[in-house]
Coordinates of C-alpha atoms in Angstrom, one line a residue:
Chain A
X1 CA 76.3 71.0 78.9
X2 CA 77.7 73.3 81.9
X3 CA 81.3 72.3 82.9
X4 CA 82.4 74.6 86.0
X5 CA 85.7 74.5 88.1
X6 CA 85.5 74.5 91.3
X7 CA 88.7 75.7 93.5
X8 CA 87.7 75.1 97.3
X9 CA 89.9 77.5 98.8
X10 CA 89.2 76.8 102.3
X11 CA 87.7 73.6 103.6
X12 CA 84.3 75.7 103.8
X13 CA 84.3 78.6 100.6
X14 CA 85.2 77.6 96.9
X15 CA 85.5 80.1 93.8
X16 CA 83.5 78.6 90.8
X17 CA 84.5 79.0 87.2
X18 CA 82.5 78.3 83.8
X19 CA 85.0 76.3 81.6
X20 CA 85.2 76.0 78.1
X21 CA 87.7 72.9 77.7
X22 CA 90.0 71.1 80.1
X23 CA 93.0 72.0 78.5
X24 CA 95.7 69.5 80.1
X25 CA 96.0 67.5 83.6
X26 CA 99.1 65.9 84.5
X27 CA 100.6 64.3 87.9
X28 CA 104.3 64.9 87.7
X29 CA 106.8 64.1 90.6
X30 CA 106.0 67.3 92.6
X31 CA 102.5 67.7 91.8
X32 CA 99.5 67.4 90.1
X33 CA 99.4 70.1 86.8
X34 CA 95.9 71.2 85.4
X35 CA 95.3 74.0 82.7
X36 CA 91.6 75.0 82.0
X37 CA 90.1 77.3 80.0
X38 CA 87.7 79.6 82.0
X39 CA 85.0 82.3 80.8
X40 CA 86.0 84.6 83.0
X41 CA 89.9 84.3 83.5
X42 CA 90.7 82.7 80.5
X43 CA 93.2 79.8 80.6
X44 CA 93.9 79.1 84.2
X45 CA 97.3 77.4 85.7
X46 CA 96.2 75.1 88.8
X47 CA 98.3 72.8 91.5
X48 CA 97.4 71.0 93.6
X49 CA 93.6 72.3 93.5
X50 CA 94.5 75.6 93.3
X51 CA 94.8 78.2 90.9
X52 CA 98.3 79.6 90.7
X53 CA 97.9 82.2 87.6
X54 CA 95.0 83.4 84.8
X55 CA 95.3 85.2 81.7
X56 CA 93.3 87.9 83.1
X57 CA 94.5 88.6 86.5
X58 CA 98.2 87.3 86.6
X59 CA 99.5 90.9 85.6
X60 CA 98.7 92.4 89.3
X61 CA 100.8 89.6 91.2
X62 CA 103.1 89.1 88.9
X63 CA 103.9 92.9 89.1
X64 CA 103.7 93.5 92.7
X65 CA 106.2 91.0 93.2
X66 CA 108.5 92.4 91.5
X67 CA 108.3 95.8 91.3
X68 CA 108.1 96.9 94.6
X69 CA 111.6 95.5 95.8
X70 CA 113.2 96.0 92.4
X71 CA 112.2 99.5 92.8
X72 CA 113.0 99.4 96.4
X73 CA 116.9 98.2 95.6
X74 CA 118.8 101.3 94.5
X75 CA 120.3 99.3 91.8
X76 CA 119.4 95.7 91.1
X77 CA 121.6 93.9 88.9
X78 CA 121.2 90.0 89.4
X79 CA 118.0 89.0 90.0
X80 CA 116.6 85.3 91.2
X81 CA 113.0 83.9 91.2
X82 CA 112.6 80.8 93.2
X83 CA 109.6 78.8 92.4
X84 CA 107.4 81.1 89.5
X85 CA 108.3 77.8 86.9
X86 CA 105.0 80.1 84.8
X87 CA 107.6 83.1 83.8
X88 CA 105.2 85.9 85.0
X89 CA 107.8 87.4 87.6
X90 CA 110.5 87.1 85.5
X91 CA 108.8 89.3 82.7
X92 CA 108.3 91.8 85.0
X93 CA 111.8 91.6 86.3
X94 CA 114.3 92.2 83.1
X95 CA 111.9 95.6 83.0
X96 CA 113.9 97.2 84.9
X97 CA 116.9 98.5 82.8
X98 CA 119.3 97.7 86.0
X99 CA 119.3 93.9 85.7
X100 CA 122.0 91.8 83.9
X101 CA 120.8 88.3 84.8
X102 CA 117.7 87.2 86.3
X103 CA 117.6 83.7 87.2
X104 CA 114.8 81.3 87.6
X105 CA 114.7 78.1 89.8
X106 CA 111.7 76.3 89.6
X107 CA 111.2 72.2 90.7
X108 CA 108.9 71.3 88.3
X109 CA 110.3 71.1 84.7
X110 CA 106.5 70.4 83.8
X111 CA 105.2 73.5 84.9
X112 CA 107.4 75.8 82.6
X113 CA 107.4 73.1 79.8
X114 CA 103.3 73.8 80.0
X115 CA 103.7 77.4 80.7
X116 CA 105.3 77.8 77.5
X117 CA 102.9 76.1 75.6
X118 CA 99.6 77.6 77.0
X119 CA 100.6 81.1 78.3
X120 CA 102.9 82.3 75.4
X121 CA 102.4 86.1 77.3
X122 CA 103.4 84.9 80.6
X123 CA 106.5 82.8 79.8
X124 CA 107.1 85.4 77.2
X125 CA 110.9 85.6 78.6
X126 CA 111.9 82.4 79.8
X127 CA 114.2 82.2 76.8
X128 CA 115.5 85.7 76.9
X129 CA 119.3 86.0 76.9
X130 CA 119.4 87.8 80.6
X131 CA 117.2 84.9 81.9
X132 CA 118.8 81.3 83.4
X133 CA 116.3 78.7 83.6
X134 CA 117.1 76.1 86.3
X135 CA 115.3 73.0 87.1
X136 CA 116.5 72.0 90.8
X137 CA 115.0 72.9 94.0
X138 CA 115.0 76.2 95.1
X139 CA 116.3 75.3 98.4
X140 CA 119.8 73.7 97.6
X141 CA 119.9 76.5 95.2
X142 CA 120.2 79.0 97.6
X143 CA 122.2 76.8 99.9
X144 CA 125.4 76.5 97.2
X145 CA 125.2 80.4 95.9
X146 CA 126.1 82.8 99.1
X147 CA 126.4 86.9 98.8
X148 CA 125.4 86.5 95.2
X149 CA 122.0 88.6 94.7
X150 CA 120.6 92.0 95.1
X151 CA 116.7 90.7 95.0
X152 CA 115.2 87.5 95.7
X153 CA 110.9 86.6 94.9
X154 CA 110.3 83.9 97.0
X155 CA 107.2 83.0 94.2
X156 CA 106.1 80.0 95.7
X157 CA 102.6 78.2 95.5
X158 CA 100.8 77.6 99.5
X159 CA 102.7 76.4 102.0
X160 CA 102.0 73.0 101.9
X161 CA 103.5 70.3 99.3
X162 CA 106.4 71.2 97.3
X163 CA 106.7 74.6 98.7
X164 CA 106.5 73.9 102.1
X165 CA 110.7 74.6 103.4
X166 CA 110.0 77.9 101.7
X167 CA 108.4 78.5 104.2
X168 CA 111.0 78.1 107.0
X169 CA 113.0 80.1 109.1
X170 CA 116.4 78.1 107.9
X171 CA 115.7 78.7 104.7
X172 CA 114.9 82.8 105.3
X173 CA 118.2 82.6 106.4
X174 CA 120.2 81.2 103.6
X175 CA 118.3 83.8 101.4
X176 CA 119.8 86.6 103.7
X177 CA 123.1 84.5 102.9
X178 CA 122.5 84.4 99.5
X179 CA 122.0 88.2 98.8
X180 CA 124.7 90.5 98.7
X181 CA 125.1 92.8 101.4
X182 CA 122.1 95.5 100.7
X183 CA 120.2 92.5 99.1
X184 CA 116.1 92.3 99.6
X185 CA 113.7 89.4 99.3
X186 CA 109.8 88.9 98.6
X187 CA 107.9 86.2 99.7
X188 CA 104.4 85.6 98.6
X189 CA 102.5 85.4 101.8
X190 CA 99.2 84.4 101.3
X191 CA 95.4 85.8 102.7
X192 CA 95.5 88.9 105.3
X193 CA 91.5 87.2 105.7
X194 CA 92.4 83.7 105.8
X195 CA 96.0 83.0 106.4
X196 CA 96.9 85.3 109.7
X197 CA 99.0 83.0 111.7
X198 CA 100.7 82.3 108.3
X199 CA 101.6 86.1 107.8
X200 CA 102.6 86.9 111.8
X201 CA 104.6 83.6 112.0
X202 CA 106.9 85.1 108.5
X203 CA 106.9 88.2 110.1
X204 CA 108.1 87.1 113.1
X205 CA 110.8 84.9 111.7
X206 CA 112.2 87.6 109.3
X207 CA 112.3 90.2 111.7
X208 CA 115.3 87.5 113.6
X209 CA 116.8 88.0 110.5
X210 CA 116.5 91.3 108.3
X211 CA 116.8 94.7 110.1
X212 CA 113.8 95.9 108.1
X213 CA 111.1 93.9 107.2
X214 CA 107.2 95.2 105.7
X215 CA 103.9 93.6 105.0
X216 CA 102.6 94.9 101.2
X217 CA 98.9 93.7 99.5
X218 CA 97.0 94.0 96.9
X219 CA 93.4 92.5 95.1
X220 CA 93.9 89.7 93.3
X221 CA 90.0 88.3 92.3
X222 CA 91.5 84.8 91.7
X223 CA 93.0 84.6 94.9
X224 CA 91.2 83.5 98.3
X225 CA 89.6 86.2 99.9
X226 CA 90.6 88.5 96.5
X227 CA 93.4 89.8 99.3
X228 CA 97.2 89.2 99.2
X229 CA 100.1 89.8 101.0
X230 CA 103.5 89.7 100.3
X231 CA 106.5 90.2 103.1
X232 CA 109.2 92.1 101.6
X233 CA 112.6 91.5 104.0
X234 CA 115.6 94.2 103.5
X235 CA 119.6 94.5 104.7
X236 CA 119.5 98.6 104.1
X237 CA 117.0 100.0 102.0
X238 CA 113.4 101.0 103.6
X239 CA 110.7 100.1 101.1
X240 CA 108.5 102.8 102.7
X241 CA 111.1 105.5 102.7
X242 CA 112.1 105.5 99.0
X243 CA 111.7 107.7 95.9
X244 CA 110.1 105.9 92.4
X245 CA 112.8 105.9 89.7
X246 CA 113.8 104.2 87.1
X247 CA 110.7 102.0 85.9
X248 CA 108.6 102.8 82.5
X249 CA 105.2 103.2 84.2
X250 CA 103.7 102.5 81.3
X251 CA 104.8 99.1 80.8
X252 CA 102.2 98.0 83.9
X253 CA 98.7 97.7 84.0
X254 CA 98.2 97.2 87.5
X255 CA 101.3 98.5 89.6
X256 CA 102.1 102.6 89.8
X257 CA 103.6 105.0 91.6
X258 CA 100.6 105.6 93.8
X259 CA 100.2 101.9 94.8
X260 CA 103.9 101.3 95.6
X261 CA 103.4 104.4 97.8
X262 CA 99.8 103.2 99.4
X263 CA 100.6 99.2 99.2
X264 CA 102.2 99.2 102.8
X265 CA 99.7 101.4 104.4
X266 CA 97.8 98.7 106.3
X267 CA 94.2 98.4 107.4
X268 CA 93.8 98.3 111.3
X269 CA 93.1 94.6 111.9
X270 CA 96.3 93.9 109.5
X271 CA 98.6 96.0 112.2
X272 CA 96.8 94.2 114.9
X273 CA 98.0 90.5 113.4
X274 CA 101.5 91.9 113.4
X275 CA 102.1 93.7 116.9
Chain B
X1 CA 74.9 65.6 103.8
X2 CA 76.6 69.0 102.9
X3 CA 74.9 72.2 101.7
X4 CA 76.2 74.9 99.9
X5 CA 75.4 77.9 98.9
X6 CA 76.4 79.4 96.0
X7 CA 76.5 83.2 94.5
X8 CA 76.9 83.2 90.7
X9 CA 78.4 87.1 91.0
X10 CA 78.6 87.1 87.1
X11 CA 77.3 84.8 84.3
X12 CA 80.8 82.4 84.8
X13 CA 81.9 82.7 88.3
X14 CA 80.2 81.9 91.7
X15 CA 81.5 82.0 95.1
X16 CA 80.2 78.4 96.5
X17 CA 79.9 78.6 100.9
X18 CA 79.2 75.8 103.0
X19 CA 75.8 76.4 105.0
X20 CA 74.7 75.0 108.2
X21 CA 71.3 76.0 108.1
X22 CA 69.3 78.5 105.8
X23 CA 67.5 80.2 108.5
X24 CA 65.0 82.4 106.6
X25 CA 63.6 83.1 102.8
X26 CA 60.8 85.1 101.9
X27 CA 59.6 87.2 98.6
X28 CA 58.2 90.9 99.7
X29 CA 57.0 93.6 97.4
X30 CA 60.7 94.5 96.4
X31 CA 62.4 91.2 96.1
X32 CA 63.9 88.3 97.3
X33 CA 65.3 87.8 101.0
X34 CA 67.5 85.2 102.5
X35 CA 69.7 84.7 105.3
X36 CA 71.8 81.8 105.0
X37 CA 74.1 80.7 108.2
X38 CA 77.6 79.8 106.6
X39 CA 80.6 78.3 108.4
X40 CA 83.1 80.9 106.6
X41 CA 81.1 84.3 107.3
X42 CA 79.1 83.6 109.7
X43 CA 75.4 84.7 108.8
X44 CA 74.4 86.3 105.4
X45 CA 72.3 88.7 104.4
X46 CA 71.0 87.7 100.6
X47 CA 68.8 90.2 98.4
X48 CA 67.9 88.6 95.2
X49 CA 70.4 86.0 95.3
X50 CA 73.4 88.5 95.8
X51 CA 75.6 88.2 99.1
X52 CA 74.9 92.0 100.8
X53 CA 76.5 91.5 104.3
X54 CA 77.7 88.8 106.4
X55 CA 78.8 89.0 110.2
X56 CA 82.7 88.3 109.7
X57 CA 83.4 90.9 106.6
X58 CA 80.2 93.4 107.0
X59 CA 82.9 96.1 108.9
X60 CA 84.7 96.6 106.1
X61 CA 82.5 97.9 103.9
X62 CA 80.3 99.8 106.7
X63 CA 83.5 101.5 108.0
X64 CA 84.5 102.4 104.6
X65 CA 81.3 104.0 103.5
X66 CA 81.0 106.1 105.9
X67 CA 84.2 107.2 107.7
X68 CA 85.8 108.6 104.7
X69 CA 83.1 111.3 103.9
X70 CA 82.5 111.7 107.6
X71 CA 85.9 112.2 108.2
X72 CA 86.0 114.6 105.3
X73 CA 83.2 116.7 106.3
X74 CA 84.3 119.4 109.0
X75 CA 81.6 119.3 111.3
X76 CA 78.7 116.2 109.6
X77 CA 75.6 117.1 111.2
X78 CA 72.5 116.1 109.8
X79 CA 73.6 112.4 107.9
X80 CA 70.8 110.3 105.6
X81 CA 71.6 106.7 104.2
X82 CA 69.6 105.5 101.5
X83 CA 69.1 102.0 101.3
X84 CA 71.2 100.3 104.2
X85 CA 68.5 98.0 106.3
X86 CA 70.7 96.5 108.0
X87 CA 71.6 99.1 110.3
X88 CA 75.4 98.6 109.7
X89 CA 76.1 101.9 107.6
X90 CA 73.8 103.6 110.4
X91 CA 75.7 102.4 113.4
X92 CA 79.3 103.4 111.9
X93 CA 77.8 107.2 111.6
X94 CA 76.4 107.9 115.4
X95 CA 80.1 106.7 116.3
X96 CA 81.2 110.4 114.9
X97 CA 80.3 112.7 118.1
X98 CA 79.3 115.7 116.1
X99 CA 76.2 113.6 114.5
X100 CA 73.0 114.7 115.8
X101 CA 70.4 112.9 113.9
X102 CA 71.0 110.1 111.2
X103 CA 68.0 109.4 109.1
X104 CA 68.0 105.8 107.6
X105 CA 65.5 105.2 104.1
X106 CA 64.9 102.1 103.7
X107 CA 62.8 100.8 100.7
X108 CA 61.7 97.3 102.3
X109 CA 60.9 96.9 105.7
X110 CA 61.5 93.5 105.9
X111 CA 65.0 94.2 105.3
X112 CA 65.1 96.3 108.8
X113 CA 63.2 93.9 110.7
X114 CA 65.2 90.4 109.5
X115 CA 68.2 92.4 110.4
X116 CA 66.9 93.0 114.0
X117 CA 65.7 89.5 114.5
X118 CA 68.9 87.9 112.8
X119 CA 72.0 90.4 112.9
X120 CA 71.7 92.2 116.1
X121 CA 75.4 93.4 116.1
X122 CA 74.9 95.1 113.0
X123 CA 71.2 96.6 113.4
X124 CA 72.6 97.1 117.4
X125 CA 71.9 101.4 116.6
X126 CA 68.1 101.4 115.0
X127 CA 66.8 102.3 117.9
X128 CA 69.4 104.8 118.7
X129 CA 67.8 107.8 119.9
X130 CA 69.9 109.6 116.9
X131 CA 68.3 107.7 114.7
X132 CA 65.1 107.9 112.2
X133 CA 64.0 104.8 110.1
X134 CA 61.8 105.6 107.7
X135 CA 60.5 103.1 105.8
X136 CA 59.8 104.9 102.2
X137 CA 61.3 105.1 98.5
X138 CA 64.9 107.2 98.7
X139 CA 64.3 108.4 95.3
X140 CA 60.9 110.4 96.7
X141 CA 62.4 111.1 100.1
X142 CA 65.2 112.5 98.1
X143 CA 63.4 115.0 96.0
X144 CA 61.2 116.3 99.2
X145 CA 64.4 117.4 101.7
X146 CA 66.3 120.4 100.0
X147 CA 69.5 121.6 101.7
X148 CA 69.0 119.3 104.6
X149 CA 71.8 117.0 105.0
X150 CA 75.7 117.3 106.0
X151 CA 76.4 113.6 104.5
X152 CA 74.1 111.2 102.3
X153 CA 75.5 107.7 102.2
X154 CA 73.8 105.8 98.9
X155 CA 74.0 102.1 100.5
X156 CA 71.9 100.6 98.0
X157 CA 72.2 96.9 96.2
X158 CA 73.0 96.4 92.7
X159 CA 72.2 98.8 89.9
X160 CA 69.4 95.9 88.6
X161 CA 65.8 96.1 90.7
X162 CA 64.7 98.2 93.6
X163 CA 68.4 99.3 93.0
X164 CA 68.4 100.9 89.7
X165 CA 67.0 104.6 90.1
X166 CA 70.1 105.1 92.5
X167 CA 72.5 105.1 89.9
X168 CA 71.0 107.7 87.9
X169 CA 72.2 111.0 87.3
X170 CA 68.7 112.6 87.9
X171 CA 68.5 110.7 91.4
X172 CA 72.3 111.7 91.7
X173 CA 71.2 115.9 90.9
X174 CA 68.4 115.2 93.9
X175 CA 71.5 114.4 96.4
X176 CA 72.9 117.7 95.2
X177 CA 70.2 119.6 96.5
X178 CA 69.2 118.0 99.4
X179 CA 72.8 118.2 100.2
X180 CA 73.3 121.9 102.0
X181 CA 76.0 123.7 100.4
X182 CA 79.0 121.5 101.9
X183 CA 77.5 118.5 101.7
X184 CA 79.2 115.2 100.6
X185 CA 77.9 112.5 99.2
X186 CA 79.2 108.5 99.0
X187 CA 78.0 105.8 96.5
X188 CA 78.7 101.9 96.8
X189 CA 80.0 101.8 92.6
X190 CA 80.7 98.2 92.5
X191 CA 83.6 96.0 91.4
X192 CA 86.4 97.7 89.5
X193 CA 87.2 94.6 87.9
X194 CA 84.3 93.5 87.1
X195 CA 81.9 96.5 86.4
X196 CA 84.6 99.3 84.9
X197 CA 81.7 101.0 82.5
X198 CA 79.3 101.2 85.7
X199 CA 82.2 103.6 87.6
X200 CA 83.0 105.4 84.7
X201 CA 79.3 106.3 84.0
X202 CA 78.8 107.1 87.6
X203 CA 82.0 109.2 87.7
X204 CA 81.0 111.1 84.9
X205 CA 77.9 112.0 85.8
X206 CA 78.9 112.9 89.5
X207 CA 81.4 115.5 87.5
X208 CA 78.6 117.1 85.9
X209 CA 77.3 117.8 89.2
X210 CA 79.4 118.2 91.8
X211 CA 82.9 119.9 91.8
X212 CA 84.7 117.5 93.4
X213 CA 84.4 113.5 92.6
X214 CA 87.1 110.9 93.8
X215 CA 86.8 106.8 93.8
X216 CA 88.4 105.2 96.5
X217 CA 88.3 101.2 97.2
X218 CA 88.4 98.7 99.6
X219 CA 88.9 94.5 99.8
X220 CA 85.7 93.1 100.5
X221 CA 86.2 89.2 100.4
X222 CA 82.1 88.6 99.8
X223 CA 81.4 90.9 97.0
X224 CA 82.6 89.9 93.4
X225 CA 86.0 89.8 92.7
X226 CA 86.8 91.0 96.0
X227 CA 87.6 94.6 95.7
X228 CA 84.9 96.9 96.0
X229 CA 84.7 100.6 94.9
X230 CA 83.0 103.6 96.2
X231 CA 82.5 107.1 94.7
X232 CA 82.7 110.1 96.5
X233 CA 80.9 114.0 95.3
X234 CA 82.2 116.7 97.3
X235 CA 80.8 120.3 97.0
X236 CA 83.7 121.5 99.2
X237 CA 86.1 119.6 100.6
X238 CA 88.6 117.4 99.1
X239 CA 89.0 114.4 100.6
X240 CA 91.9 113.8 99.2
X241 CA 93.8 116.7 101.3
X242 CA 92.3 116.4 104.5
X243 CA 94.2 115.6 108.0
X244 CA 92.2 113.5 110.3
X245 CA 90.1 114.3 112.9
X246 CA 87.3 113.8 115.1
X247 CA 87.3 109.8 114.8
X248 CA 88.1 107.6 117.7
X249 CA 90.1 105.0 115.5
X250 CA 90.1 101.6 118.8
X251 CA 86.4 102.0 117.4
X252 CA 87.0 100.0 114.3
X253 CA 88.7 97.4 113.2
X254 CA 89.7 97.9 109.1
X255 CA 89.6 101.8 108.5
X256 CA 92.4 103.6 110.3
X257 CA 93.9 106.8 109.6
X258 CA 96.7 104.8 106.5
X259 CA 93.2 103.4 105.4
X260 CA 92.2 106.8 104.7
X261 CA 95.0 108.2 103.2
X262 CA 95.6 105.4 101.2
X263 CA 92.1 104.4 99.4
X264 CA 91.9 106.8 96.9
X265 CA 95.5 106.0 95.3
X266 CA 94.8 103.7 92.5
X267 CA 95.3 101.3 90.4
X268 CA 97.0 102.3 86.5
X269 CA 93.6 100.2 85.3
X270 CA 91.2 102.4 87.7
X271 CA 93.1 106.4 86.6
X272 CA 92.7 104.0 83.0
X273 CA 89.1 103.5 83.4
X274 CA 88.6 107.1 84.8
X275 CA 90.6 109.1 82.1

């Protein structure tokens, strides 16, 4: 027998996977947890319906998250990951010889309880002696700590459910609050293809807020569309204006000097969204 | 009742669209054609059950095969496209002003006349008074023209079926000659996540051949995996270092001059796969 998952990632497209095993579902207080085993991706973290992270193609969000404002920040010492409960982002994050504490607050204890057991290579450094694991939500969190970090991932799952106010221009602003005065923030931002009013609306908002603010993508197959965007936000330093120091290249399989260079170089219809 | 349409792109995924109506199927000499009306992408073109253009994404990859090694050439001329019945490669090319005749050889005329009847916005150039269709094998058309063409654009389906002799490197040493002597030649090469060995086999024999060989890529939300690559032979000029000229960029709406610079910067996995 043929068991296939099936992630509708509009109301009109869905990606298909061959499964070999079901490997966990769960409904916890936030939402509702599925792990499955795919041919193609391997084990696969879901949400809500939709697939957060795979064995096989986690490595290229994970890392362009992180490594293009960590690189970006002359000097990054204290690090925080808000939402990202899977450990991916932090991984990538105590890479970078800089940082002394990289904290993680994530809202659903389940999801890095169940991280830990079914992507050991993800989670790999949730217990690592730089890294603070918080259960609380991410929101508060940045409401009680102001002037505190040099980078902030914004590593949230769609904007609807849990991480919806992650969303928001009130809480953009308590992250400017919460970083120290030449701080810079990520947020995922979803689909160039699908989610347009999703990435001007950001891009609006954080330009009230941030002097300098930059639209970044890459391919991510598991992803709708296979197209991603992230909004980097910045106090001082220009993303796009910037050396590469100070990161072991070959401890990436996806990110490089030559995509943090070409990652903000935008196709036509991408600077169209944005004028 | 809901229909849906879906492409199994390998043996363990499939990208599953919502129809509203298939509008035509038919079996010809050469294989199997459908075009399906979807409520994501508007109408597709199927050949052999693989998605080859639909109405909302087909610019991408039309602009992207052709305006690089247009824009690479100094002065292209004299352009063929093998493959390509839908007229969407075609009509990208007679946009570059120095073009004086585009020759376009197509395998299966029913490919050419479906795409009249059913994607007039992409076939809109056929009949262009620039333009030859010729309804013949590309392979044989090939190996008659010697030191012809400025530009020959390999737009071809799959490497499986009517597909497979353009992907060899005796098909690939015919381009060479019917190139003149700084000709330049593009190949659609594929998924680089999902077909790595076809690109480095391609690349590799291109080297053999041609002095200069670079793969550049582009986010194509139909094709598998989303992230398409292309392979470009050069017996001159290096696209690579190469201002831009000549193209009247309001006349498209992915490639733009960052497009250009930026597609052949790659991935660590892709220089990986190359190496």
């Amino acid at each position: 027998m043929d068991l296939w998952y099936t992630e509708f990632q509009t109301e009109t497209i869905g990606l298909t996977c061959k499964t070999r095993k079901t490997l966990h579902t769960e409904k916890t207080d936030f939402q509702e947890i599925a792990i499955i085993d795919t041919y193609q991706f391997g084990k696969m973290l879901v949400l809500d319906g939709t697939v957060q992270t795979t064995e096989v193609d986690e490595h290229i969000y994970h890392e362009m998250i992180s490594h293009v404002p960590l690189l970006t920040h002359k000097n990054p010492k204290k690090v925080l990951v808000i939402g990202g409960g899977d450990g991916g982002a932090i991984r990538e994050v105590i890479k970078h010889k800089s940082v002394e504490k990289a904290v993680l607050v994530e809202i659903d204890k389940r999801v890095v309880e169940l991280s830990k057991k079914y992507f050991p290579n993800i989670s790999s450094d949730l217990e690592n002696d730089l890294v603070e694991v918080r259960i609380e939500d991410g929101i508060k969190y940045i409401d009680d700590n102001k002037n505190v970090f040099d980078v902030i991932l914004i590593d949230s799952t769609d904007p609807v459910g849990p991480a919806e106010g992650l969303f928001s221009k009130d809480f953009y602003k308590s992250v400017f609050e919460a970083l120290k005065e030449d701080g810079i923030m990520v947020a995922q931002t979803e689909s160039p293809y699908f989610h347009k009013k999703l990435i001007k609306n950001v891009n609006d908002d954080l330009k009230g807020i941030f002097p300098i603010v930059n639209l970044y993508t890459c391919p991510i197959p598991t992803y709708p569309s296979g197209f991603w965007s992230f909004t980097l936000a910045s106090k001082v330093y220009d993303p796009t204006n910037k050396s590469v120091e100070d990161l072991d290249f070959n401890n990436t399989k996806y990110f490089n000097e030559d995509i943090y260079r070409s990652c903000f170089l935008l196709p036509k219809f991408m600077k169209d969204v944005l004028k």
